[in-house]
């Protein structure tokens, strides 16, 4: 085998992390959950997207339906375990070389610890919560602004993922009864009554009361489409955004069963263009490439000297 062919084969088989420039753990997100309080099965999902250094984008989604009755007597760690299993199921279709993040549950903690692997950089993370549970988000010991991570909170209607044509008489487009509470770094909570208010009205109020925030009329990052249509929620025209949040943690609690929330995190690594690679094509493409290399080697061996 010629040296050039050996190099080509090694490049094909060598994990991207072996050529890493981005260190492991550069980008992080800690998600702290509680117990769902909304009756029945309610959607909770999260999508993380990452980029191979100077390469393509990949993503994985963990999707669960949480029912408080099925966790009766259980600790929030049981919910965390289900959310962890969901994202692992979402990543399993990716070739191991392209799984650019780790997700772990610290022992005995209701926490998902997300971090980039060496040679990969997180670009976007979105958490979709329709379960009415207390959630808290942090980067560890760094403030969001110091890490260059932008944050957005998009209030949405539960009916947008729960409404079934022909089975539900009315698609609710306002809050019913309850509250939204947001706490930044343990400061005094900002609390709004939701009764009869639209998501746009609630976001306007939050933007006025939350220091350093603004009402964004374009999304923090483009809408992420998932194969499960129940998980798709196009941008509705406004969201509360922080471009430089000088806090290490943000906590959100919604008690109105008619409302859900999308929480978005944009990392400072999404500067290059390029489409997101379809994970379903990765294994076939690698297989085809491997077959091509094997065929070429067999051809070389059969050629007369």
Short mmCIF file of C-alpha atoms in Angstrom, two decimals:
data_model
loop_
_atom_site.label_atom_id
_atom_site.label_comp_id
_atom_site.label_asym_id
_atom_site.label_seq_id
_atom_site.Cartn_x
_atom_site.Cartn_y
_atom_site.Cartn_z
CA UNK A 1 0.00 0.00 0.00
CA UNK A 2 1.41 3.40 -0.94
CA UNK A 3 1.99 6.01 1.77
CA UNK A 4 -0.60 8.32 0.23
CA UNK A 5 -3.25 5.60 0.31
CA UNK A 6 -2.37 4.81 3.92
CA UNK A 7 -2.87 8.46 4.82
CA UNK A 8 -6.19 8.58 2.99
CA UNK A 9 -7.43 5.47 4.77
CA UNK A 10 -6.27 6.80 8.14
CA UNK A 11 -8.07 10.08 7.53
CA UNK A 12 -11.26 8.17 6.78
CA UNK A 13 -11.10 6.03 9.89
CA UNK A 14 -9.57 8.47 12.36
CA UNK A 15 -12.10 10.00 14.78
CA UNK A 16 -12.56 13.73 14.34
CA UNK A 17 -11.64 14.24 18.01
CA UNK A 18 -8.10 13.03 17.25
CA UNK A 19 -7.62 16.20 15.21
CA UNK A 20 -9.27 18.32 17.89
CA UNK A 21 -8.60 21.99 18.42
CA UNK A 22 -11.60 22.74 20.64
CA UNK A 23 -11.00 21.35 24.15
CA UNK A 24 -13.54 19.09 25.82
CA UNK A 25 -15.87 20.90 28.23
CA UNK A 26 -15.41 24.33 26.66
CA UNK A 27 -19.19 24.60 26.17
CA UNK A 28 -21.56 23.48 28.91
CA UNK A 29 -25.13 23.60 30.07
CA UNK A 30 -26.55 22.27 33.32
CA UNK A 31 -30.29 21.61 33.31
CA UNK A 32 -31.93 21.16 36.73
CA UNK A 33 -35.44 19.68 36.67
CA UNK A 34 -38.19 19.22 39.21
CA UNK A 35 -41.43 17.23 39.14
CA UNK A 36 -44.00 17.83 36.36
CA UNK A 37 -47.28 19.18 37.72
CA UNK A 38 -49.47 19.23 34.62
CA UNK A 39 -52.05 16.42 34.60
CA UNK A 40 -51.70 13.74 31.95
CA UNK A 41 -48.92 13.16 29.44
CA UNK A 42 -47.15 16.42 28.61
CA UNK A 43 -44.28 16.98 26.19
CA UNK A 44 -40.74 17.70 27.31
CA UNK A 45 -37.92 17.69 24.79
CA UNK A 46 -34.54 19.21 24.16
CA UNK A 47 -32.33 19.46 21.12
CA UNK A 48 -28.59 20.08 21.19
CA UNK A 49 -26.65 21.03 18.09
CA UNK A 50 -22.87 20.97 17.65
CA UNK A 51 -20.26 21.56 15.00
CA UNK A 52 -17.22 19.44 14.24
CA UNK A 53 -14.22 21.78 14.24
CA UNK A 54 -14.35 23.56 10.87
CA UNK A 55 -16.90 21.00 9.73
CA UNK A 56 -20.54 20.09 9.55
CA UNK A 57 -23.35 20.55 12.04
CA UNK A 58 -25.03 17.64 13.80
CA UNK A 59 -27.82 17.48 16.34
CA UNK A 60 -29.72 15.13 18.61
CA UNK A 61 -33.13 15.37 20.27
CA UNK A 62 -34.42 13.76 23.42
CA UNK A 63 -38.22 13.61 23.59
CA UNK A 64 -40.36 12.39 26.48
CA UNK A 65 -43.96 12.57 27.61
CA UNK A 66 -44.08 13.12 31.37
CA UNK A 67 -47.06 12.28 33.55
CA UNK A 68 -46.89 13.18 37.26
CA UNK A 69 -49.18 10.26 38.13
CA UNK A 70 -46.55 7.86 36.81
CA UNK A 71 -43.91 9.35 39.10
CA UNK A 72 -46.04 9.21 42.23
CA UNK A 73 -43.76 9.12 45.24
CA UNK A 74 -40.67 9.34 43.05
CA UNK A 75 -37.92 11.91 43.39
CA UNK A 76 -37.13 14.39 40.59
CA UNK A 77 -34.09 12.22 39.82
CA UNK A 78 -36.47 9.67 38.27
CA UNK A 79 -37.60 12.36 35.81
CA UNK A 80 -33.97 13.22 35.08
CA UNK A 81 -33.21 9.59 34.32
CA UNK A 82 -36.03 9.48 31.77
CA UNK A 83 -34.80 12.68 30.11
CA UNK A 84 -31.26 11.28 29.99
CA UNK A 85 -32.45 8.07 28.36
CA UNK A 86 -34.37 10.09 25.76
CA UNK A 87 -31.32 12.02 24.56
CA UNK A 88 -29.21 8.86 24.48
CA UNK A 89 -31.86 7.28 22.25
CA UNK A 90 -31.71 10.37 20.06
CA UNK A 91 -27.94 10.12 19.70
CA UNK A 92 -27.73 6.41 19.02
CA UNK A 93 -28.43 6.83 15.29
CA UNK A 94 -25.27 8.93 14.96
CA UNK A 95 -21.97 7.26 14.22
CA UNK A 96 -19.89 7.42 17.45
CA UNK A 97 -17.32 9.64 15.73
CA UNK A 98 -19.95 12.35 15.20
CA UNK A 99 -21.45 12.39 18.69
CA UNK A 100 -20.11 15.75 19.67
CA UNK A 101 -21.42 16.06 23.21
CA UNK A 102 -21.74 14.14 26.45
CA UNK A 103 -24.85 14.15 28.65
CA UNK A 104 -24.62 12.83 32.20
CA UNK A 105 -26.67 12.76 35.36
CA UNK A 106 -24.54 13.40 38.45
CA UNK A 107 -25.27 10.64 40.93
CA UNK A 108 -28.36 11.33 43.01
CA UNK A 109 -28.96 14.73 41.39
CA UNK A 110 -31.92 16.02 39.30
CA UNK A 111 -29.45 17.45 36.80
CA UNK A 112 -28.44 16.92 33.20
CA UNK A 113 -24.85 17.98 32.60
CA UNK A 114 -24.21 18.68 28.90
CA UNK A 115 -20.70 19.35 27.58
CA UNK A 116 -18.91 19.31 24.23
CA UNK A 117 -16.41 16.60 23.42
CA UNK A 118 -12.90 17.45 22.24
CA UNK A 119 -12.95 18.54 18.60
CA UNK A 120 -16.58 19.67 18.69
CA UNK A 121 -18.26 22.90 19.75
CA UNK A 122 -21.86 23.39 20.88
CA UNK A 123 -23.79 25.85 18.72
CA UNK A 124 -27.42 25.83 19.93
CA UNK A 125 -29.53 24.15 22.61
CA UNK A 126 -33.30 24.45 22.91
CA UNK A 127 -35.43 23.07 25.76
CA UNK A 128 -39.18 22.68 25.17
CA UNK A 129 -41.21 22.29 28.36
CA UNK A 130 -44.98 21.82 28.38
CA UNK A 131 -45.04 19.97 31.73
CA UNK A 132 -45.35 22.92 34.17
CA UNK A 133 -42.29 22.10 36.24
CA UNK A 134 -39.64 24.26 37.84
CA UNK A 135 -36.53 24.38 35.67
CA UNK A 136 -33.15 25.99 36.26
CA UNK A 137 -30.31 26.48 33.79
CA UNK A 138 -26.66 27.28 34.45
CA UNK A 139 -23.24 27.10 32.81
CA UNK A 140 -21.43 26.06 35.99
CA UNK A 141 -19.19 28.75 37.46
CA UNK A 142 -19.41 31.13 34.48
CA UNK A 143 -21.96 33.81 33.67
CA UNK A 144 -23.83 33.44 30.39
CA UNK A 145 -22.53 36.78 29.12
CA UNK A 146 -18.93 36.02 30.08
CA UNK A 147 -19.15 32.75 28.14
CA UNK A 148 -20.66 34.53 25.14
CA UNK A 149 -23.88 32.52 25.43
CA UNK A 150 -27.06 34.32 24.40
CA UNK A 151 -30.36 33.30 26.01
CA UNK A 152 -34.01 33.53 24.96
CA UNK A 153 -37.32 32.62 26.57
CA UNK A 154 -40.24 32.03 24.22
CA UNK A 155 -43.65 31.54 25.81
CA UNK A 156 -45.87 29.26 23.75
CA UNK A 157 -49.33 27.72 23.82
CA UNK A 158 -49.68 24.13 24.93
CA UNK A 159 -52.43 23.75 22.35
CA UNK A 160 -49.86 24.11 19.59
CA UNK A 161 -48.56 20.63 20.42
CA UNK A 162 -51.62 19.12 22.14
CA UNK A 163 -54.50 20.20 19.93
CA UNK A 164 -55.99 17.45 17.78
CA UNK A 165 -58.32 18.47 14.95
CA UNK A 166 -61.69 16.80 15.40
CA UNK A 167 -60.99 15.72 18.98
CA UNK A 168 -60.76 19.10 20.71
CA UNK A 169 -63.48 21.70 20.31
CA UNK A 170 -61.30 24.77 20.82
CA UNK A 171 -57.63 25.60 20.39
CA UNK A 172 -56.78 27.84 23.31
CA UNK A 173 -54.72 30.91 22.40
CA UNK A 174 -54.37 32.60 25.80
CA UNK A 175 -53.43 31.81 29.37
CA UNK A 176 -56.09 30.34 31.61
CA UNK A 177 -55.02 30.59 35.24
CA UNK A 178 -51.64 30.52 36.86
CA UNK A 179 -48.33 32.33 37.00
CA UNK A 180 -44.97 32.69 35.33
CA UNK A 181 -42.03 33.14 37.65
CA UNK A 182 -38.48 33.86 36.51
CA UNK A 183 -35.57 34.13 38.91
CA UNK A 184 -32.12 35.26 37.80
CA UNK A 185 -29.21 34.35 40.07
CA UNK A 186 -31.41 34.03 43.13
CA UNK A 187 -32.57 37.64 42.91
CA UNK A 188 -36.10 38.75 43.63
CA UNK A 189 -38.51 36.76 41.41
CA UNK A 190 -40.36 38.41 38.55
CA UNK A 191 -43.89 37.01 38.70
CA UNK A 192 -46.78 37.56 36.26
CA UNK A 193 -50.37 36.40 36.39
CA UNK A 194 -51.26 34.66 33.14
CA UNK A 195 -55.06 34.76 33.27
CA UNK A 196 -56.49 35.62 29.85
CA UNK A 197 -53.21 37.06 28.50
CA UNK A 198 -51.61 36.12 25.21
CA UNK A 199 -48.02 34.92 25.04
CA UNK A 200 -47.07 38.14 23.24
CA UNK A 201 -48.54 40.25 26.06
CA UNK A 202 -46.74 38.18 28.69
CA UNK A 203 -43.42 38.46 26.86
CA UNK A 204 -43.80 42.22 26.61
CA UNK A 205 -44.34 42.41 30.38
CA UNK A 206 -41.36 40.19 31.08
CA UNK A 207 -39.08 42.22 28.81
CA UNK A 208 -40.05 45.36 30.73
CA UNK A 209 -39.34 43.81 34.13
CA UNK A 210 -36.30 41.61 33.52
CA UNK A 211 -33.08 43.62 33.66
CA UNK A 212 -30.90 43.46 30.57
CA UNK A 213 -33.55 41.74 28.44
CA UNK A 214 -35.24 42.88 25.28
CA UNK A 215 -38.21 41.76 23.21
CA UNK A 216 -36.82 40.04 20.13
CA UNK A 217 -38.96 39.93 17.00
CA UNK A 218 -36.58 37.55 15.21
CA UNK A 219 -35.63 34.20 16.78
CA UNK A 220 -32.32 33.71 18.55
CA UNK A 221 -31.59 30.97 15.99
CA UNK A 222 -33.64 29.45 13.15
CA UNK A 223 -36.48 27.07 13.93
CA UNK A 224 -35.22 23.53 14.44
CA UNK A 225 -37.40 21.00 12.61
CA UNK A 226 -37.67 17.53 14.12
CA UNK A 227 -39.04 14.39 12.49
CA UNK A 228 -41.70 14.14 15.21
CA UNK A 229 -44.26 16.77 14.18
CA UNK A 230 -45.49 17.05 17.79
CA UNK A 231 -42.10 18.53 18.60
CA UNK A 232 -42.20 21.32 15.99
CA UNK A 233 -43.05 24.81 17.14
CA UNK A 234 -42.31 27.54 14.56
CA UNK A 235 -41.38 30.98 15.82
CA UNK A 236 -44.49 32.91 16.85
CA UNK A 237 -43.19 36.45 16.36
CA UNK A 238 -41.54 37.39 19.65
CA UNK A 239 -39.39 36.12 22.52
CA UNK A 240 -37.53 37.61 25.47
CA UNK A 241 -33.80 37.73 24.75
CA UNK A 242 -30.55 38.45 26.60
CA UNK A 243 -27.48 39.16 24.49
CA UNK A 244 -25.22 39.58 27.53
CA UNK A 245 -26.81 38.02 30.60
CA UNK A 246 -24.57 38.83 33.56
CA UNK A 247 -25.85 35.91 35.61
CA UNK A 248 -24.80 32.33 36.22
CA UNK A 249 -28.30 30.84 36.45
CA UNK A 250 -31.86 31.43 35.30
CA UNK A 251 -34.88 29.62 36.77
CA UNK A 252 -38.34 29.42 35.18
CA UNK A 253 -41.59 28.11 36.61
CA UNK A 254 -44.91 28.14 34.75
CA UNK A 255 -48.05 26.94 36.53
CA UNK A 256 -50.60 27.68 33.79
CA UNK A 257 -51.58 24.40 32.03
CA UNK A 258 -52.37 26.33 28.84
CA UNK A 259 -48.79 27.52 28.48
CA UNK A 260 -45.39 26.04 27.74
CA UNK A 261 -41.97 27.57 27.31
CA UNK A 262 -39.05 27.24 24.91
CA UNK A 263 -35.69 28.17 26.45
CA UNK A 264 -32.89 28.75 23.95
CA UNK A 265 -29.11 28.99 24.30
CA UNK A 266 -26.90 30.21 21.46
CA UNK A 267 -23.18 29.53 21.82
CA UNK A 268 -20.50 31.69 20.13
CA UNK A 269 -19.46 28.90 17.76
CA UNK A 270 -22.09 29.16 15.03
CA UNK A 271 -20.13 31.52 12.80
CA UNK A 272 -19.56 29.30 9.77
CA UNK A 273 -22.28 28.35 7.34
CA UNK A 274 -23.27 24.85 6.33
CA UNK A 275 -26.33 22.70 6.57
CA UNK A 276 -27.01 20.26 9.36
CA UNK A 277 -25.98 16.78 8.32
CA UNK A 278 -28.73 14.18 8.31
CA UNK A 279 -27.70 11.64 10.92
CA UNK A 280 -29.69 8.96 9.12
CA UNK A 281 -27.26 9.15 6.20
CA UNK A 282 -24.05 8.97 8.19
CA UNK A 283 -23.74 5.22 8.61
CA UNK A 284 -24.63 4.42 4.96
CA UNK A 285 -22.11 6.98 3.73
CA UNK A 286 -19.35 5.61 5.94
CA UNK A 287 -20.21 2.10 4.81
CA UNK A 288 -20.04 3.11 1.17
CA UNK A 289 -16.68 4.83 1.72
CA UNK A 290 -15.27 1.77 3.49
CA UNK A 291 -16.48 -0.50 0.68
CA UNK A 292 -14.80 1.82 -1.83
CA UNK A 293 -11.47 1.66 0.00
CA UNK A 294 -11.62 -2.13 0.31
CA UNK A 295 -12.50 -2.45 -3.38
CA UNK A 296 -9.62 -0.20 -4.38
CA UNK A 297 -7.15 -2.26 -2.33
CA UNK A 298 -8.43 -5.50 -3.86
CA UNK A 299 -8.08 -3.95 -7.32
CA UNK A 300 -4.49 -2.92 -6.57
CA UNK A 301 -3.63 -6.43 -5.45
CA UNK A 302 -5.06 -7.96 -8.65
CA UNK A 303 -3.22 -5.59 -10.99
CA UNK A 304 -0.19 -7.12 -12.69
CA UNK A 305 3.15 -5.67 -11.61
#
